Amino acid sequence: MLRKVSALAALGLALIAGPALSAPHPKEPKAVSWGFEGPFGKFDQAQLQRGYKVYREVCSACHAMNLMSFRNLGQKGGPFYDPKYPNPNDNPYVKALAKDIQVNDIDSETGDVIQRPATSADRFPSPFANEAAARASNGGALPPDLSVIAKARSGGPRYIYSLLTGYAAPPAGLTVPAGSYYNQYFPGDLTASWSGDHDHVPPGGFLAMAPPIQPDQVSFDDGTKSTVAQQAKDVTAFLAWAAEPKMQERKQFGFAAMIYLLIFTVLLWFSYRRIWRNVAH
Amino acid sequence: MADTVVGANPDPHAPGEDPSRRDFIHIAAGAAAVGAVGALAWPFIDQMNPSGDTLALASVEFDLSKVPAGQQVVLKWRGKPLFVRNRTPAEIAAAIKDDNAPMPDPQPDEARHKPGKAEWLVLIGTCTHLGCVPTFQGGDYGGWFCPCHGSHYDTSGRIRKGPAPRNLEVPTWDFLTDTTVKIG
Amino acid sequence: MSGHSTYEPKTGFERWLDMRLPILRMAHDTALAFPTPKNLNYWWTFGGILAVMLVVQLVTGIVLAMHYVPHVDHAFASVERIMRDVNYGWLIRYMHANGASMFFVAVYIHILRNLYYGSYKAPREILWILGCVIYLLMMATAFMGYVLPWGQMSFHGAVVITNLLGALPIVGEAITTWLWGGFAVDNPTLNRFFSLHYLLPFMIAGVVALHIWALHVPGNNNPTGVNVKSAEDTVPFHPYYTVKDGFAIAVFFLMFASFVFYNPNILGHADNYIPANPLVTPAHIVPEWYFLPFYAILRAVPDKLGGVLLMFGAIGVLFVLPWLDTSKVRSMRYRPTARLYFLIFVVACLVLGFCGAKLPDDPVIPGVSTFQLFDADLNSFVWLSRIATAYYFAYFVVILPILGLTETPLPVPDSISAPVLSHPATTPAGAVASPEKRG
């Protein structure tokens, strides 16, 4: 009885996991992996630093990260964490990185809006004043905020990496609208723009973002070769950290919790057997 | 009492074994349960402690060149007003002269500023009586005056007259450079 | 069985308290000495698991409410602040979000246990109905709770579900406007959902108290479905079932922890990490997994009002179940035919859940196109939903009433103790029953 029901439940769960295969769909994200994945995953600090550089030099021109503050960069698990500075506000790297960026402020004497160097307590500034300005600068499309993008797309980091490296020449027969670019991993239905066989519509969609990363665009201070794939991998790791800065802590806490629960369960099992020893049941 | 194999109130311990109900395994399981609850209690207690963004504003840096001589600037720090006062030599002299005068909370002026920089006073702008914000240069001693209940502070921020029990509090602060200070 | 109390106050303080507020007596009678059938299997541990999960949700929820801001401009950011800045906020938030799913896993198993063992049958009808009330309150609470993070799914899910009320004739639109507090789901809606989401769990706790009271009048059902005949059939709740429930709760927490720590977002939807945008509808609006079967039933009916009525009817039919099932035998252990239909019922529920996540017009078997039946191809999820919905209702309204009258059940044991000898005590009989040592 129990076996039947659990087998059914497993079957049910397995079926639920399957995707809808009928409608045109983007290509499955590339199979790439990062060190932070898995139950013992950790962020690679060097990778996060490179990833921050890619964000700052490439992505931040259009994409905001409103939920991130400079001090987050110095937190435990973050790209510039230094055990000597447990309070990230004091971290000299964080202060220096912040000072490089101008943020809006109000002049306390005149009341005018001015620009001043950021401090570690400031949030990452938005490249545009508001949504309308962002759309106006990007052909009507709104570059999404990247604070939680790694959790906000199905496929997560794999999807982001695939998108960044997945631009391809459009196949013959595909009409790409002006101001858009074809990407095999971007969700969309290209049936209307496809002049070929309607049972073989190319995967992917059109997005307003041009291929954002060029080879050697961001030079890495640690000497890592700055290929498109490397930059994409690093910035994706940074975005994954930004979406879940507590991931490492969560997994470490989880390990301790699971061990404790396992021991607790075993103790309770033996306690149960002891108590029920004399009862026919 | 007829106890059978399928006993009504089955004896958890059969005769011939330890009569103690406090079998080790039960104590261990119970202790593990208490331990789990205790360990889990800490996150729920700690979450009420100041969070990351509050701690981020725990310290503030300030450029002293904004404060002309004889003036003060009021900053907001940790949700409270902070007085940064650039004292004139006359004000400093008046404060030192009264170092031994009778006052509710005696304190020499040099204990209230950084060595060699007597002109800079950094004080928490909350009256030590009931928390109102004293006004600048008011009162009989040229320091501050609290309008709520009439406390007079001198040019060192010490309480001289009125109901306040203690001098205006000096927070933890220090010079980062000659012209910038970090408070907190 | 609610018999007379066996509590004996031991200390002076206990006697003093017992005369003024017999709360220790009540605790002793209901949770320590309560005579419980000794043959309960692990399906019976889910009541205790549910009680613990309710406490978990209450405690994590109250703590989250210290940091959450129920305003459309701040809700999403306040949740992210909890995840990033509040000490252990990430733990509390993930416990609350995954705890809701665990709560529903437990409640579904609990309901299926009741269906299989006939725990809804006389004299436990009120107990069952109170359980249905708890289930409804849980669904309302979970629905409103999911709106609070104000992600895309939160917002558009709220839009879809509140719009359902518009299907009601005459009063529909007025009720929807009243519920929204405006012309659409917006800040007033979010604010009141927060207030009600905070309130309802305490009402659940109250109904749970009634539920346990109603349980303690006849006492627990058991896998044989046979009433307790004598004290010989029972054991005191403590320590026998406190330890067994404790073990089951620990195993359940292992599963809960594996979600919280290693896969906290897998039961949710990525779109809910996109801040709500009333002008952009997600490609695929899906409720949380525990609502999927009802979503499938809703979309199975081509008419909006019909879908709403059938969806609520799916829960409504549960309320009258004690009077639909005509069988004189409680437990399906002794009803082999009913057991088969029950198994198909479980499959139908799983199929409905599966369909709820799919687009109605998508084919079940990909690439295969059969014929159009009314509004959709037969090889489509909407038709699969219709078949499963038909079985769902048929099970309650047709199968159970008829089966009770036509089936031949297996012989039911005379008492709980009779079939129990298949699992004897581990100490030999003679050692226990030595008369010299007994008074």
Short mmCIF file of C-alpha atoms in Angstrom, two decimals, chain C residues 2-3 45 65 106 108 118 178 197-198 214 228 356 375 393 401-402 426:
data_model
loop_
_atom_site.label_atom_id
_atom_site.label_comp_id
_atom_site.label_asym_id
_atom_site.label_seq_id
_atom_site.Cartn_x
_atom_site.Cartn_y
_atom_site.Cartn_z
CA SER C 2 -13.54 11.22 26.88
CA GLY C 3 -13.76 9.42 30.14
CA THR C 45 1.73 11.01 12.67
CA ALA C 65 6.13 40.80 9.97
CA ALA C 106 1.30 17.17 5.32
CA TYR C 108 -2.81 16.34 1.76
CA GLY C 118 -12.86 6.31 6.88
CA TRP C 178 -14.97 45.72 -2.57
CA HIS C 197 -2.85 36.91 6.30
CA TYR C 198 -1.73 37.79 9.83
CA ALA C 214 -13.89 16.98 18.54
CA VAL C 228 -11.73 0.75 20.82
CA GLY C 356 -2.78 22.69 -13.62
CA ASP C 375 -13.47 23.48 -28.06
CA PHE C 393 -16.50 14.21 -8.57
CA PRO C 401 -22.44 6.04 -2.42
CA ILE C 402 -22.97 3.02 -4.68
CA THR C 426 9.77 -8.11 21.63
#
